XYZ file of C-alpha atoms in Angstrom:
444
model
C -22.538 19.366 -6.332
C -20.039 19.011 -3.565
C -17.331 16.143 -3.986
C -19.024 14.002 -1.353
C -22.230 14.056 -3.286
C -20.772 13.040 -6.437
C -18.705 10.280 -4.852
C -21.910 8.886 -2.884
C -24.067 9.319 -6.062
C -21.153 6.966 -7.917
C -21.155 4.665 -4.658
C -24.847 4.017 -4.821
C -25.042 3.625 -8.555
C -22.238 0.971 -8.832
C -24.293 -1.158 -6.265
C -27.196 -1.599 -8.970
C -24.603 -2.544 -11.804
C -22.724 -5.658 -12.859
C -19.095 -4.926 -12.689
C -17.097 -5.544 -16.075
C -15.318 -8.994 -16.112
C -11.722 -7.187 -16.364
C -12.675 -5.053 -13.271
C -13.780 -8.274 -11.443
C -10.464 -9.904 -12.111
C -8.467 -6.980 -10.914
C -10.428 -7.080 -7.737
C -9.470 -10.533 -7.161
C -5.839 -9.762 -7.847
C -6.036 -7.059 -5.234
C -7.536 -9.326 -2.613
C -4.837 -11.984 -3.404
C -2.136 -9.354 -3.002
C -3.776 -8.011 0.298
C -3.733 -11.586 1.804
C 0.095 -12.159 0.652
C 0.823 -8.879 2.535
C -1.508 -9.691 5.774
C 0.157 -13.045 6.234
C 3.657 -12.009 7.315
C 2.090 -8.805 8.937
C 0.382 -10.923 11.491
C 3.629 -11.610 13.362
C 4.541 -7.822 13.406
C 4.989 -6.590 17.010
C 2.321 -3.878 16.608
C -0.196 -6.294 15.477
C 0.548 -8.699 18.310
C -0.105 -5.793 20.647
C -3.453 -4.885 18.972
C -4.564 -8.412 19.033
C -3.842 -8.529 22.990
C -5.553 -5.535 23.650
C -8.662 -5.814 21.625
C -9.494 -9.628 21.841
C -9.513 -9.247 25.636
C -12.659 -7.159 25.421
C -16.080 -9.103 25.491
C -17.044 -9.197 21.842
C -18.987 -11.131 19.328
C -17.206 -13.003 16.582
C -18.755 -11.752 13.499
C -15.637 -11.556 11.412
C -12.421 -13.549 11.048
C -8.969 -12.276 11.794
C -6.112 -13.207 9.214
C -4.094 -15.907 10.700
C -6.548 -17.089 13.617
C -9.446 -15.881 15.500
C -12.452 -13.955 15.327
C -13.711 -10.526 16.580
C -16.344 -7.668 16.173
C -16.185 -5.983 12.645
C -14.557 -3.099 14.015
C -11.822 -4.890 15.707
C -11.401 -7.300 12.731
C -11.155 -4.388 10.377
C -8.454 -2.595 12.800
C -6.302 -5.707 13.255
C -6.433 -6.953 9.580
C -5.654 -3.361 8.606
C -2.541 -3.237 10.725
C -1.387 -6.803 9.442
C -1.891 -5.928 5.761
C 0.150 -2.881 6.114
C 2.929 -3.967 8.636
C 5.308 -5.860 6.383
C 5.533 -3.370 3.799
C 4.096 -5.494 1.008
C 0.734 -4.080 0.239
C -0.387 -2.442 -2.992
C -0.363 1.277 -4.049
C -2.023 3.505 -6.389
C 0.700 5.584 -7.734
C -0.967 8.842 -8.714
C -2.655 9.075 -5.191
C 0.581 8.265 -3.268
C -1.515 5.889 -1.421
C -1.708 2.210 -0.253
C -5.649 1.556 -0.762
C -5.658 -2.217 -0.210
C -4.736 -2.526 3.495
C -7.673 -0.459 5.062
C -10.056 -0.784 2.156
C -9.931 -4.583 2.061
C -9.949 -4.880 5.643
C -12.966 -2.980 6.173
C -14.746 -4.773 3.106
C -13.963 -8.156 4.340
C -15.147 -7.367 7.919
C -18.096 -5.915 7.002
C -19.227 -8.496 4.313
C -18.523 -11.242 6.737
C -20.570 -9.638 9.515
C -23.601 -9.110 7.032
C -23.116 -12.699 5.580
C -22.501 -11.673 2.258
C -21.168 -13.611 -0.883
C -18.017 -13.348 -2.431
C -19.227 -11.383 -5.448
C -20.536 -8.685 -3.029
C -17.183 -8.515 -1.309
C -15.444 -7.789 -4.693
C -18.187 -5.169 -5.286
C -17.298 -3.324 -2.045
C -13.730 -3.464 -2.717
C -14.036 -2.022 -5.972
C -16.340 0.779 -4.493
C -13.596 1.742 -1.797
C -10.724 1.783 -4.465
C -12.569 3.856 -6.854
C -13.841 6.617 -4.348
C -10.611 7.065 -2.314
C -8.040 6.878 -5.040
C -9.750 9.985 -6.705
C -9.690 11.786 -3.341
C -6.012 11.042 -2.956
C -5.111 12.206 -6.606
C -6.766 15.628 -5.713
C -5.305 15.959 -2.370
C -1.881 15.441 -4.252
C 1.565 16.190 -3.294
C 0.912 18.869 -1.232
C -0.997 16.619 1.284
C 1.860 13.956 0.951
C 4.193 16.424 2.509
C 3.199 15.560 5.937
C 0.211 13.285 5.656
C 0.169 9.619 5.456
C -2.188 8.869 2.862
C -2.861 5.403 3.698
C -4.193 6.725 7.062
C -6.101 9.673 5.689
C -7.264 8.544 2.255
C -7.712 5.105 3.510
C -10.381 6.200 5.743
C -12.696 6.975 2.728
C -11.653 3.700 1.058
C -12.873 1.694 4.242
C -15.997 3.771 4.558
C -16.887 3.433 0.873
C -16.185 -0.254 1.042
C -18.057 -0.749 4.381
C -20.876 1.386 3.061
C -21.370 -0.993 0.027
C -21.322 -4.125 2.255
C -23.852 -2.732 4.700
C -26.271 -1.437 1.744
C -26.234 2.116 2.365
C -28.339 4.564 0.121
C -26.857 7.462 -1.390
C -27.723 9.816 1.320
C -26.107 7.646 3.900
C -23.250 7.031 1.637
C -22.719 10.922 1.801
C -23.010 10.967 5.554
C -20.567 8.121 5.992
C -17.910 9.829 3.870
C -18.354 13.181 5.752
C -18.035 11.360 8.918
C -14.950 9.710 7.581
C -13.575 12.948 6.663
C -13.333 14.007 10.255
C -11.687 10.963 11.327
C -8.918 10.873 8.774
C -5.361 11.157 10.368
C -1.941 9.669 10.069
C 1.270 11.788 10.202
C 4.399 10.565 8.164
C 6.689 11.405 11.214
C 5.532 8.043 12.370
C 7.880 6.423 10.071
C 10.273 9.109 9.652
C 11.454 8.020 13.155
C 11.962 4.744 14.417
C 8.339 3.787 15.762
C 5.935 0.882 15.580
C 2.895 3.412 14.644
C 2.910 3.120 10.881
C 0.569 -0.081 10.620
C -1.802 1.961 13.143
C -2.591 4.375 10.167
C -4.087 1.763 8.086
C -5.575 -0.054 11.221
C -7.581 3.203 12.336
C -8.456 3.927 8.814
C -10.028 0.571 8.500
C -12.030 0.801 11.839
C -13.028 4.292 11.063
C -14.427 3.459 8.021
C -16.455 0.675 9.522
C -17.528 2.972 12.472
C -18.537 5.829 10.098
C -20.885 3.554 7.931
C -22.508 2.043 10.941
C -22.980 5.518 12.520
C -24.461 6.834 9.247
C -26.737 3.843 8.897
C -28.078 4.641 12.513
C -28.942 8.485 11.375
C -25.499 10.169 12.429
C -24.939 12.903 9.875
C -21.888 14.103 8.441
C -21.134 17.441 6.586
C -21.315 16.962 2.843
C -18.828 19.683 2.223
C -16.060 18.122 4.414
C -13.792 17.581 1.290
C -14.272 21.301 -0.524
C -15.648 23.540 2.283
C -13.712 26.486 3.369
C -12.558 24.468 6.514
C -12.691 21.141 4.819
C -10.011 18.531 4.094
C -8.681 20.143 1.057
C -7.839 23.486 2.577
C -6.638 21.960 6.106
C -4.686 18.989 4.339
C -3.530 20.218 0.960
C -3.241 23.324 -1.117
C -6.897 23.865 -1.617
C -7.358 21.673 -4.681
C -10.155 21.961 -7.290
C -12.750 19.252 -6.613
C -14.905 19.665 -9.767
C -13.168 17.080 -11.736
C -13.548 14.266 -8.995
C -16.417 12.348 -10.924
C -15.174 12.936 -14.629
C -14.001 9.157 -15.001
C -16.030 7.353 -12.293
C -17.509 4.270 -13.749
C -15.244 4.586 -16.802
C -11.800 4.389 -15.849
C -11.489 1.963 -13.103
C -8.431 2.830 -11.091
C -8.271 -0.697 -9.457
C -7.004 -1.985 -12.881
C -3.961 0.321 -12.551
C -2.389 -0.707 -9.302
C 1.148 -1.207 -8.411
C 1.735 -4.640 -6.495
C 5.230 -4.708 -4.691
C 7.944 -6.909 -6.312
C 10.221 -6.204 -3.246
C 9.838 -5.789 0.569
C 10.247 -2.397 1.941
C 9.207 1.169 1.247
C 7.957 1.367 -2.325
C 9.760 4.552 -3.053
C 13.115 2.612 -3.072
C 11.984 0.077 -5.804
C 13.169 1.883 -9.031
C 16.581 1.988 -7.388
C 16.462 -1.495 -6.331
C 15.281 -2.649 -9.894
C 18.174 -0.414 -11.416
C 20.741 -2.091 -9.227
C 19.545 -5.531 -9.987
C 19.893 -4.785 -13.750
C 23.390 -3.454 -13.093
C 24.169 -6.719 -11.081
C 22.720 -8.782 -13.927
C 24.745 -7.226 -16.720
C 28.227 -7.698 -17.404
C 30.086 -9.354 -14.371
C 32.038 -7.114 -12.033
C 33.162 -7.387 -8.336
C 31.387 -5.069 -5.956
C 34.484 -4.405 -4.109
C 35.926 -2.780 -7.438
C 33.316 -0.183 -7.248
C 34.299 3.187 -5.751
C 31.144 4.751 -5.468
C 27.512 4.167 -6.061
C 25.298 7.120 -6.781
C 21.614 6.880 -6.524
C 19.548 9.661 -8.323
C 15.789 9.789 -7.589
C 12.870 11.845 -6.699
C 12.805 14.024 -3.379
C 10.018 12.050 -1.536
C 12.076 8.993 -1.634
C 14.799 10.580 0.139
C 12.771 12.372 2.654
C 11.045 8.969 3.486
C 13.414 6.249 2.957
C 15.748 8.611 4.841
C 17.742 6.283 6.943
C 21.594 5.945 6.254
C 23.139 3.015 8.225
C 20.159 1.560 9.847
C 20.107 0.535 13.593
C 16.819 -1.355 13.523
C 14.833 -3.840 10.893
C 12.405 -0.859 10.642
C 14.924 1.621 9.803
C 16.268 -0.746 7.119
C 12.945 -0.734 5.449
C 13.287 2.897 4.927
C 16.858 3.150 3.993
C 17.260 3.660 0.368
C 20.891 3.133 0.817
C 20.429 -0.287 2.705
C 18.176 -1.778 0.323
C 20.358 -0.746 -2.632
C 23.477 -2.151 -0.964
C 21.478 -5.420 -0.065
C 20.057 -5.705 -3.719
C 23.894 -5.568 -5.079
C 25.165 -8.117 -2.431
C 22.380 -10.433 -2.585
C 20.261 -9.995 -5.585
C 17.085 -9.535 -3.921
C 15.247 -7.641 -1.162
C 12.937 -10.042 0.516
C 11.765 -10.439 3.856
C 15.022 -12.017 4.943
C 16.797 -8.715 4.155
C 15.491 -7.331 7.376
C 16.839 -10.263 9.561
C 19.471 -8.918 12.209
C 22.046 -10.900 10.357
C 21.550 -8.885 7.056
C 20.720 -5.537 8.775
C 23.923 -5.557 10.871
C 26.136 -7.301 8.021
C 29.500 -5.708 8.297
C 29.673 -6.044 4.434
C 26.511 -4.151 3.834
C 27.523 -1.572 6.135
C 30.879 -1.088 4.274
C 28.947 -0.737 0.936
C 26.376 1.749 2.350
C 29.406 3.974 3.271
C 30.082 4.059 -0.631
C 26.501 4.973 -1.519
C 25.405 8.640 -2.251
C 21.997 9.594 -2.732
C 20.639 12.520 -4.656
C 17.212 14.136 -5.874
C 17.300 14.687 -9.578
C 15.239 17.640 -10.765
C 13.962 16.101 -13.754
C 12.984 12.714 -12.033
C 11.467 14.762 -9.019
C 9.335 16.705 -11.441
C 7.710 13.738 -13.125
C 6.654 12.467 -9.537
C 3.896 11.228 -8.520
C 2.872 9.897 -11.999
C 6.357 8.569 -12.616
C 8.593 6.739 -9.951
C 12.125 6.487 -11.582
C 15.764 6.318 -10.537
C 19.145 6.446 -12.113
C 21.943 4.334 -10.496
C 25.628 5.050 -11.387
C 28.611 2.824 -10.659
C 32.114 4.465 -10.500
C 34.747 1.814 -10.668
C 38.199 2.089 -8.946
C 39.555 2.111 -12.719
C 37.418 4.937 -13.702
C 34.859 3.050 -15.520
C 31.186 3.835 -15.256
C 28.162 2.227 -15.540
C 24.680 3.549 -15.367
C 20.952 2.187 -15.578
C 18.045 4.395 -15.542
C 14.913 2.707 -14.429
C 11.821 4.632 -15.675
C 9.216 2.512 -13.759
C 9.152 0.010 -11.112
C 8.504 -3.623 -11.773
C 4.823 -4.020 -10.550
C 3.751 -0.614 -11.871
C 1.055 -0.522 -14.405
C 3.782 -0.216 -17.190
C 5.283 -3.162 -16.050
C 2.820 -5.161 -14.012
C 3.235 -8.476 -12.066
C 1.636 -10.912 -14.155
C -0.893 -13.525 -12.614
C 1.727 -16.097 -12.183
C 4.068 -13.498 -10.579
C 1.380 -12.543 -8.242
C 0.689 -16.213 -7.490
C 4.269 -16.782 -6.906
C 4.302 -13.787 -4.459
C 1.400 -15.115 -2.510
C 2.762 -18.576 -2.284
C 6.084 -17.173 -1.054
C 4.504 -15.294 1.560
C 1.588 -17.334 2.725
C 3.202 -20.887 2.823
C 5.475 -20.011 5.970
C 2.153 -19.141 7.761
C -0.189 -21.889 6.228
C 1.929 -24.569 4.978
C 2.360 -25.401 1.229
C -0.683 -27.395 0.660
C -2.979 -24.873 2.345
C -1.338 -21.945 0.792
C -1.840 -23.421 -2.588
C -5.765 -24.083 -1.873
C -6.254 -20.856 -0.423
C -4.827 -19.144 -3.764
C -7.041 -21.291 -5.765
C -10.079 -20.226 -3.486
C -9.282 -16.687 -3.831
C -9.231 -16.911 -7.594
C -12.844 -18.375 -7.390
C -14.087 -15.960 -4.531
C -16.980 -14.583 -6.744
C -18.344 -18.142 -6.712
C -18.486 -18.270 -2.917
C -22.147 -18.014 -1.342
C -20.422 -16.788 1.982
C -17.035 -15.811 3.342
C -16.640 -18.123 6.063
C -13.094 -19.582 6.186
C -11.578 -16.973 4.167
C -8.750 -16.038 6.922
């Protein structure tokens, strides 16, 4: 069987079964984290432009936009997918080097609202999308991640599998939808290795493409079932020709949605182990940062390639500057949304500290990537004293997950400025009970 046939058989089968209770709980956690990421993303300039473009078009109002408004399912998936990725707060599946939630949940929610489905059906669609897409991402691997942004490429499959669940596709239609999705998959890392507004568009187009692929397959449009493993398929074109025969081994047994990373800081996740190490040093024996001669950050190569900016010239560059976020962590004790305000980005004290930070790729740390995201931060004082902290995992990784209470706190922090305190608390309680909802109206 081709890989797509294995995945479509699973996608069809899981629709007929009840999800384990723990899987349902983790799907709710993913949905809560998605909304937490999406609320601040609604004010991103790229999202604002997308709304102005798409909402000027004549459209039915089948699905809700996060924040306010309604649109077609395709437009809602696109805009909400962009919003969920824009603020750099969305979840990730570490082994796939991939943010699954942004596109997968955007597509699941839009399709489920259009179809008038229940909250329980929404959660089933989310799980389907996560389980299918993360396995594709794992096999595409580091060779794919060298140039491609997996949130745009692999996210297309997450969106298609989730929307396929919501639209009630059968096994054959699932296979065609995934084949169609494969030919839509795109998203280049140069979009964020340069200063541009395009990164959220990767999640946006993945979400929209997934919905479009499913609707086309439902109407009889066919896709090639060997689009992943064929001689001219995704594995050859966008990776190093991975072996696909293992893709179904743990489907339905080991649920990847239970092993997500939820961000505990704001910015590029490749910087988080270094941030955690900096915060641990800061919380240790007291010292004056002015007495530190050099700060050395040792981590894995993609963290240096992607979080590549030295002294950022924009807030977007600051999100992808390992030196900047480490300096901010030492000076302010956190890296939250306010870290990217102009007063912080252009703070002379931060700029001066950046000049004393060196970053290095450590061979042992790099060899463990992507299964491990580690960093070692070393302080060298003017006195000659040295202090070191090795951070084996990031806070929020499966080894050190955010508790439900910590996830709630993240949601309240990020949703309150957009909803107000009372409405944010009410929305959070509603999301924890989403499986009890008969329909999904009023979820924005």
